[in-house]
Short mmCIF file of C-alpha atoms in Angstrom, two decimals:
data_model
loop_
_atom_site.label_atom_id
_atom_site.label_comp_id
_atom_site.label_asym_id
_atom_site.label_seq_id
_atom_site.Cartn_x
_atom_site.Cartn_y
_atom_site.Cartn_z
CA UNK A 1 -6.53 -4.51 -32.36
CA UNK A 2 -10.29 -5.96 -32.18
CA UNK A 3 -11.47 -6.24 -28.63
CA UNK A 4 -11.71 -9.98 -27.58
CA UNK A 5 -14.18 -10.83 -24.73
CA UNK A 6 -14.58 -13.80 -23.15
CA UNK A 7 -17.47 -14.37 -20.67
CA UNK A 8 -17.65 -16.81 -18.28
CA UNK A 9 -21.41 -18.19 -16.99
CA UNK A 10 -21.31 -19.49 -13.37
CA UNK A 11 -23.83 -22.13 -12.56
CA UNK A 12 -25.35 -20.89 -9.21
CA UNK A 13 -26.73 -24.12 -7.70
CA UNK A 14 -27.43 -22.52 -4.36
CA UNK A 15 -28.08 -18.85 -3.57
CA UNK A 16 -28.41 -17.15 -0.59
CA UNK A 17 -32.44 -17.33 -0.19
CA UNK A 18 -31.07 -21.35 -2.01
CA UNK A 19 -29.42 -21.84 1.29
CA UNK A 20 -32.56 -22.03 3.39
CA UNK A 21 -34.46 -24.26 1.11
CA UNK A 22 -31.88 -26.63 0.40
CA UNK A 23 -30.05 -26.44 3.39
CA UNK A 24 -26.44 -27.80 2.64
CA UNK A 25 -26.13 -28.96 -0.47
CA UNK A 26 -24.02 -31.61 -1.86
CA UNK A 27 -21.01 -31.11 -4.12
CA UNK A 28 -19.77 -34.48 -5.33
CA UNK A 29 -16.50 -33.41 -7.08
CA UNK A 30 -15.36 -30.93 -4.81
CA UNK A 31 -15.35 -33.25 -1.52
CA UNK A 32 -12.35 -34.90 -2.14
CA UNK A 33 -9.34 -35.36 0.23
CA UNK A 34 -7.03 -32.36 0.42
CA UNK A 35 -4.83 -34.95 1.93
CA UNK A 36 -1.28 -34.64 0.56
CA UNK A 37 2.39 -35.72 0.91
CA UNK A 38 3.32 -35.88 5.13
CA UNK A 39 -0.33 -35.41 5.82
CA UNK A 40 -1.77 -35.55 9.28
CA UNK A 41 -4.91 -38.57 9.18
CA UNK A 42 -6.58 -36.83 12.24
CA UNK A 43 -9.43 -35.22 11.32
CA UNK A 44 -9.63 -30.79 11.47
CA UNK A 45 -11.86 -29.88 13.73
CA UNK A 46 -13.76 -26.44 13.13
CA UNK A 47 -15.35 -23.57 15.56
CA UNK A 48 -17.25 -20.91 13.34
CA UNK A 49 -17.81 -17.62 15.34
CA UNK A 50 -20.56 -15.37 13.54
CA UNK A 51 -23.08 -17.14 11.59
CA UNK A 52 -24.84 -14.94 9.43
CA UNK A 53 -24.91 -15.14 6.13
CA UNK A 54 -21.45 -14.90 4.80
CA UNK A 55 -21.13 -17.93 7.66
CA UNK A 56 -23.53 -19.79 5.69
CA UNK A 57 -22.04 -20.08 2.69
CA UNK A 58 -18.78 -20.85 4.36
CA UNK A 59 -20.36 -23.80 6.40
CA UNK A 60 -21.59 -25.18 3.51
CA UNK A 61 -17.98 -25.41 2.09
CA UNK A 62 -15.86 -26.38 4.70
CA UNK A 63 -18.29 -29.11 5.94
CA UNK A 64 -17.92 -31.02 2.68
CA UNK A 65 -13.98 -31.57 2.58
CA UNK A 66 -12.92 -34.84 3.78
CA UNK A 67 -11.24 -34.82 6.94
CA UNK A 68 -12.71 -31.60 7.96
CA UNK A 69 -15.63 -31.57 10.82
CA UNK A 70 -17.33 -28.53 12.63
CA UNK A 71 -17.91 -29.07 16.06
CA UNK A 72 -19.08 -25.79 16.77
CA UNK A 73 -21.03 -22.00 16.55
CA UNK A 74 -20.94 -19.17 18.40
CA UNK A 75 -23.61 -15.84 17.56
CA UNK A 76 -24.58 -12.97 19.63
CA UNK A 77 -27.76 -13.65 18.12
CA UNK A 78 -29.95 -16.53 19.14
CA UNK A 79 -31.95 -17.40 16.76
CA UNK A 80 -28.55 -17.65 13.93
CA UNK A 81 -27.12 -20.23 16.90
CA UNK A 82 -30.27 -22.45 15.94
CA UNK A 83 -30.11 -22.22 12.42
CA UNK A 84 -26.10 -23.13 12.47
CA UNK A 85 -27.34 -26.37 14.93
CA UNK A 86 -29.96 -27.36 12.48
CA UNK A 87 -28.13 -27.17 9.33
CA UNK A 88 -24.98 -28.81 10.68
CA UNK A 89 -26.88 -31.87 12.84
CA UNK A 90 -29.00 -32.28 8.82
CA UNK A 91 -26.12 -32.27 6.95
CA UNK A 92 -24.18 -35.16 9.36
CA UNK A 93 -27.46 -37.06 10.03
CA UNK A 94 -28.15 -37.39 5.67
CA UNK A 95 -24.35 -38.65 5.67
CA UNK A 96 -24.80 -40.87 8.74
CA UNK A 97 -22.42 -39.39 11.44
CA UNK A 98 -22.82 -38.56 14.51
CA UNK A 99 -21.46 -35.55 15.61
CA UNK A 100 -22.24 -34.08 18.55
CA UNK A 101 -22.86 -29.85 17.59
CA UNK A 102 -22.36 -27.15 20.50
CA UNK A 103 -23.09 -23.36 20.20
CA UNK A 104 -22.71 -20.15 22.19
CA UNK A 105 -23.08 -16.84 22.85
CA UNK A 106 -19.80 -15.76 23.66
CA UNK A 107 -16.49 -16.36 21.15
CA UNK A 108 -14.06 -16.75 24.55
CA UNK A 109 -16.26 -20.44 25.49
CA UNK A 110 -15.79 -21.64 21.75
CA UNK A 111 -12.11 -20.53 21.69
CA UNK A 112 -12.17 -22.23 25.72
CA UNK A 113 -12.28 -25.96 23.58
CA UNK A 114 -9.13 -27.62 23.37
CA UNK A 115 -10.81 -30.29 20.44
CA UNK A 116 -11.10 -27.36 17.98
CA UNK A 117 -7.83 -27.03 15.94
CA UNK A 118 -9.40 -24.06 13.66
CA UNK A 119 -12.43 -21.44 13.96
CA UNK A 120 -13.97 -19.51 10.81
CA UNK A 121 -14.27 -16.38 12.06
CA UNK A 122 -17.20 -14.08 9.93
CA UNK A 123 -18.39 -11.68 12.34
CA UNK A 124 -18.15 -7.59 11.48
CA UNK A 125 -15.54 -6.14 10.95
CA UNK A 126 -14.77 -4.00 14.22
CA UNK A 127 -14.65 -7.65 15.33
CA UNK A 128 -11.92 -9.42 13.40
CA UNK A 129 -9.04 -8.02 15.24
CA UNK A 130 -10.14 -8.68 18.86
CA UNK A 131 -11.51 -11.90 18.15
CA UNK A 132 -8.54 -13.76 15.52
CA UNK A 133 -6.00 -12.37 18.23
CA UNK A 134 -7.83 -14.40 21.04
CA UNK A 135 -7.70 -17.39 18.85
CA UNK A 136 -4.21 -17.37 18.26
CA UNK A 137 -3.41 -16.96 21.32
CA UNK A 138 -5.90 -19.73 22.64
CA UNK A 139 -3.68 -22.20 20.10
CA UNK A 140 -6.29 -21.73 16.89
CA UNK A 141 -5.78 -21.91 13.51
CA UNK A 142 -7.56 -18.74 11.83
CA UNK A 143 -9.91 -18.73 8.23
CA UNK A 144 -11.15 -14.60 8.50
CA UNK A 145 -13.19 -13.05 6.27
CA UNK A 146 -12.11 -10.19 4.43
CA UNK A 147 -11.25 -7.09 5.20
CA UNK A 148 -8.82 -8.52 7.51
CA UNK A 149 -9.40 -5.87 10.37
CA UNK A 150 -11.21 -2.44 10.89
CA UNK A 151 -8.18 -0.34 11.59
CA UNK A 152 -4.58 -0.58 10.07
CA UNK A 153 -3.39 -0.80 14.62
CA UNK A 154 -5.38 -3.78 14.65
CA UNK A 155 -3.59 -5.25 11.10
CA UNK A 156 -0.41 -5.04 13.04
CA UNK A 157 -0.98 -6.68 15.77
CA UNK A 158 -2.80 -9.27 14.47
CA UNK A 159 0.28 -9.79 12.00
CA UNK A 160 2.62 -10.13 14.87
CA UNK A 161 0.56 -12.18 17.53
CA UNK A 162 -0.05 -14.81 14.27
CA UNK A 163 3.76 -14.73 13.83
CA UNK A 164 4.42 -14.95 17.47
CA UNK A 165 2.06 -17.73 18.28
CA UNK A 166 2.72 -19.63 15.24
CA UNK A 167 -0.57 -19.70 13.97
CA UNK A 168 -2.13 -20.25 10.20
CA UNK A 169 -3.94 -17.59 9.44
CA UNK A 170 -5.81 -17.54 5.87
CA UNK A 171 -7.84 -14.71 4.69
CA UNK A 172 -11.14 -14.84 2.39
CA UNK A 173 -10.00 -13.25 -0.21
CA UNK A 174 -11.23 -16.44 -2.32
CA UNK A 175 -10.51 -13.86 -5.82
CA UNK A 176 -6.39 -15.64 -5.65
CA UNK A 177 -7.90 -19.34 -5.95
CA UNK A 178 -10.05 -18.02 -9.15
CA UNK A 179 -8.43 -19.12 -12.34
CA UNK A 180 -9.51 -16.44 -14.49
CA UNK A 181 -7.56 -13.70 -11.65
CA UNK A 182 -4.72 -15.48 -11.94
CA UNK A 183 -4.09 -16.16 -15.24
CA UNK A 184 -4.51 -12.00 -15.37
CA UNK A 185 -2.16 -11.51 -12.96
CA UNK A 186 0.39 -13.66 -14.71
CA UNK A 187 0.12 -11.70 -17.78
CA UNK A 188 1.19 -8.46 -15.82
CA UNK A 189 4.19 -10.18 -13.77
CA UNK A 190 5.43 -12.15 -16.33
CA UNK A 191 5.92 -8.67 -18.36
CA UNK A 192 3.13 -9.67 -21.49
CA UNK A 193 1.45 -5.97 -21.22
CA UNK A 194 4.67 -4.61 -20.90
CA UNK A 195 4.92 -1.79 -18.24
CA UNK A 196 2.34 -0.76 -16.29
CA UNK A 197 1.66 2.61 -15.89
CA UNK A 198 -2.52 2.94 -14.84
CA UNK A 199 -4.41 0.40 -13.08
CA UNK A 200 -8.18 1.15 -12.64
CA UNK A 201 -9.60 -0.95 -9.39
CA UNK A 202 -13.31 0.08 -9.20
CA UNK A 203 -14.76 -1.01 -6.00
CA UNK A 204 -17.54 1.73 -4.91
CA UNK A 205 -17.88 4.58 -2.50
CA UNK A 206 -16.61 5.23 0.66
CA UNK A 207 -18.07 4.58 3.64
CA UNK A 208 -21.32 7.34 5.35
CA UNK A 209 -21.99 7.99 8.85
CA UNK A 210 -24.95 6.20 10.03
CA UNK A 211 -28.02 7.32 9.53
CA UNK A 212 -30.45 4.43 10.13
CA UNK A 213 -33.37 5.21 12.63
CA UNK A 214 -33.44 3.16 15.74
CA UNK A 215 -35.43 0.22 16.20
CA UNK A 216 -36.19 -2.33 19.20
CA UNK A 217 -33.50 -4.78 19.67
CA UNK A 218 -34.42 -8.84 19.43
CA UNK A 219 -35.38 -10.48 22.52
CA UNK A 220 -32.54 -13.01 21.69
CA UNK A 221 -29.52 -10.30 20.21
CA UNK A 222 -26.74 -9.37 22.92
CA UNK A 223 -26.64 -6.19 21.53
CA UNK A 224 -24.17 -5.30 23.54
CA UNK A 225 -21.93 -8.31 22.64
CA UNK A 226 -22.60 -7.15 18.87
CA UNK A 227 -21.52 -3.68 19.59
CA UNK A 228 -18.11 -4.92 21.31
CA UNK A 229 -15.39 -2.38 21.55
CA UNK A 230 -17.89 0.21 19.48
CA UNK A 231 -19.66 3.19 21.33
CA UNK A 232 -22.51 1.77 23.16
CA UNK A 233 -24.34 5.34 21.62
CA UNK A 234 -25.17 3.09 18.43
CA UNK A 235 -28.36 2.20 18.19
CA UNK A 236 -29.67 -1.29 16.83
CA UNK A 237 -31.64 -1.45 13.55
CA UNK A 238 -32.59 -4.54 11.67
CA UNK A 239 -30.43 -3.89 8.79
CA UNK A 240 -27.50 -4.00 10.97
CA UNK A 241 -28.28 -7.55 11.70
CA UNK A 242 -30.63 -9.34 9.45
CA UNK A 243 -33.71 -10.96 10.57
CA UNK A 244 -34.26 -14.14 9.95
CA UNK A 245 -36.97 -17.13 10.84
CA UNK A 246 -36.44 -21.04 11.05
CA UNK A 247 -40.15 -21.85 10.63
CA UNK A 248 -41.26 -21.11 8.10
CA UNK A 249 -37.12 -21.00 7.20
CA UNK A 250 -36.29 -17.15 5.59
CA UNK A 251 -32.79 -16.22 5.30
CA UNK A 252 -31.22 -12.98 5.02
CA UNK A 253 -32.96 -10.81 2.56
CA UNK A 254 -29.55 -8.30 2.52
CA UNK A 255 -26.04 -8.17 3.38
CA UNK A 256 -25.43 -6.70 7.03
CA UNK A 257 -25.68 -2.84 6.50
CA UNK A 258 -22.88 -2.26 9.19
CA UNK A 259 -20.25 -2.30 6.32
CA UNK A 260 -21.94 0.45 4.69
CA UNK A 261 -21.31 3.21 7.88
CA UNK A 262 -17.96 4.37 8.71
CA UNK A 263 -18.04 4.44 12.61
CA UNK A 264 -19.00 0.45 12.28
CA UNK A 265 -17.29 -0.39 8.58
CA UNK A 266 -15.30 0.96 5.75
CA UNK A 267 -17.84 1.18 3.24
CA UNK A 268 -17.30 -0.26 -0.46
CA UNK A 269 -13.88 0.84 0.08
CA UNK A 270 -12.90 -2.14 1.99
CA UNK A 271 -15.57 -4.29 1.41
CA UNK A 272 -14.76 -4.53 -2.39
CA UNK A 273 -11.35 -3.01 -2.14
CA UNK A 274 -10.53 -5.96 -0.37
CA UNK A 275 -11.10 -7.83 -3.47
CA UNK A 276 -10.52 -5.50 -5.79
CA UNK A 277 -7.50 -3.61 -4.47
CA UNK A 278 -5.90 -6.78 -3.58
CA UNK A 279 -5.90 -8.22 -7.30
CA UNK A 280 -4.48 -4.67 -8.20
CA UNK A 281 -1.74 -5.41 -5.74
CA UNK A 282 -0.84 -8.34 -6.57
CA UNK A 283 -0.26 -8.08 -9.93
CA UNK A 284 2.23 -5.07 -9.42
CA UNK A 285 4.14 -6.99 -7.27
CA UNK A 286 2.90 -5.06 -4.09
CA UNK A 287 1.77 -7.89 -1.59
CA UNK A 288 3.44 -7.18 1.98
CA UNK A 289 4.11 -3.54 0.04
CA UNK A 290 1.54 -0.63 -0.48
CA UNK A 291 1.22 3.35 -2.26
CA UNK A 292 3.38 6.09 -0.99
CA UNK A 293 0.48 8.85 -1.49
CA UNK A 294 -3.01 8.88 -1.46
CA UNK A 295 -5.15 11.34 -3.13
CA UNK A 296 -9.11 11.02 -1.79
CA UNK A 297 -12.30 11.57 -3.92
CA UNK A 298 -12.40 15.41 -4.37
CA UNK A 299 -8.77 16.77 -3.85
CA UNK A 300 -8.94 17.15 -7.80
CA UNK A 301 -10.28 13.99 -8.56
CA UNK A 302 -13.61 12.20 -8.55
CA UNK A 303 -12.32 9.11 -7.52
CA UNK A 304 -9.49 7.82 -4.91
CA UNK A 305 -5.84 7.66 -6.54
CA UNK A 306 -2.75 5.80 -5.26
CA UNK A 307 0.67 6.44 -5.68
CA UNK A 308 3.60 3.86 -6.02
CA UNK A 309 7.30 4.80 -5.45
CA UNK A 310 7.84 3.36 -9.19
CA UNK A 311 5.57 5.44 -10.47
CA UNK A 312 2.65 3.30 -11.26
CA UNK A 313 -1.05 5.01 -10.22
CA UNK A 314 -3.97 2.99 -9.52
CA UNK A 315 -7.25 4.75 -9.52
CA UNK A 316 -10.69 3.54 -8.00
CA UNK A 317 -12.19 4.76 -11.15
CA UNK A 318 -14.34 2.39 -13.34
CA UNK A 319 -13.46 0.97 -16.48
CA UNK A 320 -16.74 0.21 -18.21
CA UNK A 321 -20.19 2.05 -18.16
CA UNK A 322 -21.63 -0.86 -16.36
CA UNK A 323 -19.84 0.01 -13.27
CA UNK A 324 -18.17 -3.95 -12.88
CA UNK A 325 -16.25 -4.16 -9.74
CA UNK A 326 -13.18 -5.36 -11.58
CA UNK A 327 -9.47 -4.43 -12.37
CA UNK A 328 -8.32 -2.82 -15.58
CA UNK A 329 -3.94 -3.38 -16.16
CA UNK A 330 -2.65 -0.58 -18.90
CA UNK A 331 0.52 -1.52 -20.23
CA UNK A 332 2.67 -0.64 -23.12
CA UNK A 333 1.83 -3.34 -25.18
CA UNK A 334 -2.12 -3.24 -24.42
CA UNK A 335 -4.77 -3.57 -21.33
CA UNK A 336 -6.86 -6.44 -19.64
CA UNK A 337 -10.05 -6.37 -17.56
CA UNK A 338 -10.88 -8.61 -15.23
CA UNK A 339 -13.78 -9.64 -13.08
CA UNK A 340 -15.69 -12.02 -11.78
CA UNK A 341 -16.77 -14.06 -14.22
CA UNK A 342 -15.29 -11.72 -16.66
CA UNK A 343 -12.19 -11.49 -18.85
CA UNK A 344 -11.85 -8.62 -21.66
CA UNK A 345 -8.47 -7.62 -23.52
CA UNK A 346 -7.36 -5.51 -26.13
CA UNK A 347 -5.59 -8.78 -28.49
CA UNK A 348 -6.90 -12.46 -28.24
CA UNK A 349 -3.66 -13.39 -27.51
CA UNK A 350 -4.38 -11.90 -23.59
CA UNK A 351 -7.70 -14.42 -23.27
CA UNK A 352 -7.17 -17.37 -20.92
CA UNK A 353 -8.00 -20.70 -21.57
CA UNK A 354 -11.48 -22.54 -21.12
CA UNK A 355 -11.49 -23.75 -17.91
CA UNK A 356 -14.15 -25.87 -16.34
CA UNK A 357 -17.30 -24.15 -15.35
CA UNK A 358 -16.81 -24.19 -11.38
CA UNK A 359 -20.24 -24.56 -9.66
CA UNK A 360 -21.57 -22.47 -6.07
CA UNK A 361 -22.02 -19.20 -5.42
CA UNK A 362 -18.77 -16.97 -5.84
CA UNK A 363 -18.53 -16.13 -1.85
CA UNK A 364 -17.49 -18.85 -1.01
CA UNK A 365 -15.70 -21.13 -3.54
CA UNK A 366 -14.56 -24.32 -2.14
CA UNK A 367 -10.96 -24.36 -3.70
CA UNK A 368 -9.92 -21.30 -1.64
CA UNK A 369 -10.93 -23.04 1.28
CA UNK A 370 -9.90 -26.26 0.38
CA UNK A 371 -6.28 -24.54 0.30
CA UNK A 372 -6.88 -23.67 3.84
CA UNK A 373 -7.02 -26.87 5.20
CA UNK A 374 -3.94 -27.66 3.31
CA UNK A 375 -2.31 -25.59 5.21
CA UNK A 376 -3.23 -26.80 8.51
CA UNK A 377 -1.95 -29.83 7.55
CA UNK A 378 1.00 -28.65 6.05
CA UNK A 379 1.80 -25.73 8.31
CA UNK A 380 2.62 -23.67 5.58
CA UNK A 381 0.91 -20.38 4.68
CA UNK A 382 -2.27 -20.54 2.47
CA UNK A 383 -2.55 -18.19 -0.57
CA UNK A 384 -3.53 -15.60 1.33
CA UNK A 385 -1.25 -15.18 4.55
CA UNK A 386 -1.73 -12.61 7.22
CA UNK A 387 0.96 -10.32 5.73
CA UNK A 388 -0.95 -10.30 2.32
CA UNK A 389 -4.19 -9.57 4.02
CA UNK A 390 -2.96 -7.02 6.04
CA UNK A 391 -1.34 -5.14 3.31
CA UNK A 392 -4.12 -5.23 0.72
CA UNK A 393 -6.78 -4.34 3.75
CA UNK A 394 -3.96 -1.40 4.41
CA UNK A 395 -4.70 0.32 1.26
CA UNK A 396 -8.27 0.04 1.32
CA UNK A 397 -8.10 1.73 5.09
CA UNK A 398 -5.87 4.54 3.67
CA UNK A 399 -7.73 5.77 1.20
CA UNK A 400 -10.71 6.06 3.68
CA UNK A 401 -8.51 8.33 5.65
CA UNK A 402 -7.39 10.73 2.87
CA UNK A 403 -10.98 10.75 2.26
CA UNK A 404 -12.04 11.86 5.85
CA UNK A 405 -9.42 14.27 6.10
CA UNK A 406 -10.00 15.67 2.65
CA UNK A 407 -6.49 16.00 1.57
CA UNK A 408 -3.39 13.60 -0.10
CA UNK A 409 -1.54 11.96 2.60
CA UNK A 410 2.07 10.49 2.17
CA UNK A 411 2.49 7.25 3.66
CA UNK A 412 5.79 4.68 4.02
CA UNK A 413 4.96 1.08 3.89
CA UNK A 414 7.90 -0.12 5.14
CA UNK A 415 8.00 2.00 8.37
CA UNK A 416 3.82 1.85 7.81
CA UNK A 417 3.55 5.51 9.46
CA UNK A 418 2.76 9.00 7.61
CA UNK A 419 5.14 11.52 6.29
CA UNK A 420 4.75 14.94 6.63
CA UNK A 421 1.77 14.36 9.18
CA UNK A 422 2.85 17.82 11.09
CA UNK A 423 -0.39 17.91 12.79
CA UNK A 424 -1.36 14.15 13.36
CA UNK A 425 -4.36 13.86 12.35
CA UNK A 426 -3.73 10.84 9.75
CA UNK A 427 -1.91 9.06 12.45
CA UNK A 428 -4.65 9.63 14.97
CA UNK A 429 -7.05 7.51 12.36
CA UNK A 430 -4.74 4.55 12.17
CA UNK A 431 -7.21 3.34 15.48
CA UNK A 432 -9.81 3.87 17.58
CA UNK A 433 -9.92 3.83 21.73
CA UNK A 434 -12.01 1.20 22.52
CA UNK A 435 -15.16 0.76 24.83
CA UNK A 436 -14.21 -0.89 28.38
CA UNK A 437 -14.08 -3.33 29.25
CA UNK A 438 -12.82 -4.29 25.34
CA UNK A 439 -8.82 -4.59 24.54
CA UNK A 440 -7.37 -5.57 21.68
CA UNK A 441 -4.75 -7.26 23.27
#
C-alpha cells in the first residue's frame, strides 16, 4: 500500500514574542456562547495563579468566551503581576467593560475570594498538587496545566479531594479537543487497524539534575514562594523563570527551564508524555488504567518501554527521522501517525477528513477550553477529568522512576503500588518530603 500523507498548515496569528506586540488578540468566530441546554446566565468568574507564559496564552483564550470574565492574577514574580493587569484592563477597556482587575503574590488571597467560581492554575509543576488541592477545598473550580502533578502521591490526592469536594477539575491536555487526534483514536477503538500490538509515543528524554550556575535573584521574585515545598538549596537562575520587560514590552524568549531538571520537573518525559503518552492511552482503551512493567532507557533498550497486561507494548521510540513528537498505532491491518498538525497512514482509507483550518497557537486552543466552561455550567466532567489526567501523568512519572533506578519495575494500576519492590526503593519515589512549613494537604 502507497503511503498517504496528509499535512495540515496552522495559521499562527499570534506567537509567543506575537503576544507582547499584539497584546490579546481578537478571535471573532471562536467567542461565541458555550451556553447550552439548563445553562446558568451568571457570568464565570476566573482567578489565574502563575502568569508566565503558558498563562498568557491561556488568558488570551478564556477571556474571549462569552460569559466568562477574569477577575484576577496571582505571581511570585512582580513584574508578570503587571503584565497580567495590563493586558487584562486593555483587553476590557477596547471592548468597553469595566472590570475591576486584582493581583497578588500569594495563591491562598486569590483562592480567599468568594466571587471567583474557577482559577487557571499554570504555575510549575512541584506546584500543581499543593495549589489545585487548596482550590478545591476553598470551593474552586480547577483548569491545570499539564502534567497534572509532580509526583504520582500528589495525583492521588488530588483525585480524591476533587471527588470529595465536588469540584470540576479539567486538565490541559488540549491534544483530546484536536480533530485530527481524535479521528486517530477512533480508528484504533473502533477496531479499523485491527489489533494493536506496538505503539511508538516519542516524547524526548528524561529529565537531568540541575546544573545551571547561580545567578542573583529579581528584586521583585519571592524566590522563596517559587521554590515552595522544594529544597531551599536550589539556587535561582534566569532560565528558571524568564525575564521579561513591560517597557519596551519583551516576553519570554524560552519556556521555563525548571521542567527540564528532575529535582524541580520530569523532563520531556512528562512534559511531552503528557501529550504524547496520553493519546497512546487513550486509544488502547487505558484512561483511568496504565502498564504493568516498565523497562527504562538502558536495561536493554535505548528508549523507555511499557508493558500492558494484554500484551500490547508502547515504546518512547520515534517513528520518523525527524524526531516528531507524535504517536505511531501498529495494527494488523496497517499503522497511523499522528501529530500535531500531522496525519500519515499506510492506506488512504486511514486519512481524516478536511477539516477547517483552526487559527492560534496550538498551546492553547480555544475549543479545549471552551469545553471547560461547559462544564462548569453543566457540572459534568470536561474531556479531560482528573482521573484521566492522573492516569496518563502516572505513566509518564513511572517511567522516570525505572529510569532513576536503572532497572524494569512491575507496577498494578488498580492497587497503583509496585510488585516485587522487596527493597522499596520504587515506592520510596512515588513522593517527596516536603520543605516546612509546605503540606500537601
Amino acid at each position: 500500500m502507497e503511503n498517504q500523507k496528509k499535512l495540515w498548515t496552522r495559521r499562527r496569528f499570534l506567537g509567543s514574542a506575537a503576544v507582547g506586540m499584539a497584546g490579546l488578540a481578537v478571535i471573532p468566530h471562536l467567542t461565541t456562547s458555550c451556553r447550552g441546554k439548563g445553562a446558568v446566565d451568571a457570568d464565570i468568574k476566573l482567578g489565574f495563579i502563575g502568569l508566565g507564559q503558558q498563562a498568557m496564552f491561556l488568558l488570551n483564550g478564556f477571556i474571549q468566551i462569552e460569559g466568562v470574565k477574569v477577575l484576577a492574577g496571582c505571581d511570585v514574580y512582580g513584574i508578570k503581576r503587571n503584565r497580567f493587569e495590563k493586558r487584562v484592563n486593555a483587553f476590557y477597556a477596547e471592548a468597553g467593560k469595566e472590570v475591576k482587575i486584582s493581583t497578588y503574590e500569594k495563591y491562598q488571597d486569590l483562592l480567599a475570594r468568594e466571587d471567583i467560581d474557577a482559577v487557571v492554575i499554570a504555575v510549575p509543576d512541584h506546584a500543581h498538587a499543593m495549589i489545585a488541592i487548596a482550590a478545591c477545598r476553598a470551593g474552586k473550580d480547577v483548569y491545570l496545566e499539564k502534567p497534572m502533578t509532580f509526583t504520582i502521591k500528589e495525583g492521588q490526592e488530588l483525585r480524591k479531594v476533587v471527588r470529595e469536594n465536588n469540584r470540576i477539575l479539567g486538565i490541559g491536555s488540549q491534544q483530546r479537543s484536536d480533530a485530527t487526534f481524535q479521528h486517530a483514536v477512533n480508528l484504533v477503538q473502533t477496531g479499523a487497524l485491527g489489533k494493536i500490538s506496538l505503539v511508538n509515543a516519542y516524547v524526548g528524554a528524561p529529565p537531568v539534575p540541575y546544573n545551571l550556575p547561580e545567578e542573583p535573584v529579581p528584586s521583585d521574585l519571592n524566590w522563596d514562594l517559587w521554590l515552595g515545598p522544594l529544597p531551599e538549596t536550589i539556587h535561582f537562575n534566569n532560565e528558571l523563570n524568564p525575564p521579561i520587560s513591560l517597557d519596551p514590552e519583551e516576553n519570554e524568549k524560552i519556556w521555563g527551564a525548571w521542567r527540564w531538571y528532575k529535582e524541580m520537573g520530569g523532563g520531556f518525559t512528562t512534559d511531552w508524555g503528557a501529550h504524547m503518552f496520553d493519546i497512546a492511552q487513550w486509544g488502547l482503551g487505558m484512561d483511568r488504567n496504565g502498564p504493568v512493567e516498565i523497562s527504562p532507557i538502558g536495561d536493554g533498550t535505548e528508549f523507555m518501554m511499557f508493558k500492558y497486561a494484554d500484551g500490547v507494548v508502547m515504546t518512547s521510540e520515534p517513528f520518523d527521522e525527524k524526531l516528531t513528537k507524535g504517536v505511531k498505532f501498529w495494527g494488523e491491518n496497517g499503522w497511523i501517525e499522528v501529530a500535531r498538525g500531522y496525519f500519515n497512514a499506510s492506506d488512504p482509507e486511514f486519512n481524516p477528513p478536511e477539516t477547517e483550518e483552526i487559527e492560534g497557537p496550538y498551546e492553547t486552543r480555544i475549543p479545549h477550553q471552551v469545553n471547560f466552561i461547559e462544564a462548569l455550567r453543566s457540572r459534568v466532567d470536561p474531556v479531560v477529568p482528573v482521573e484521566i489526567g492522573h492516569s496518563s501523568c502516572t505513566v509518564c512519572t513511572l517511567g522516570n522512576i525505572a529510569c532513576d533506578l536503572k532497572r524494569t519495575i512491575k507496577w498494578n494500576p488498580e492497587t497503583e503500588t509496585f510488585i516485587d519492590d522487596t527493597d522499596g526503593a520504587a515506592t520510596k519515589l512515588l513522593h517527596y518530603e516536603y520543605r516546612s512549613p509546605w503540606k500537601l494537604l
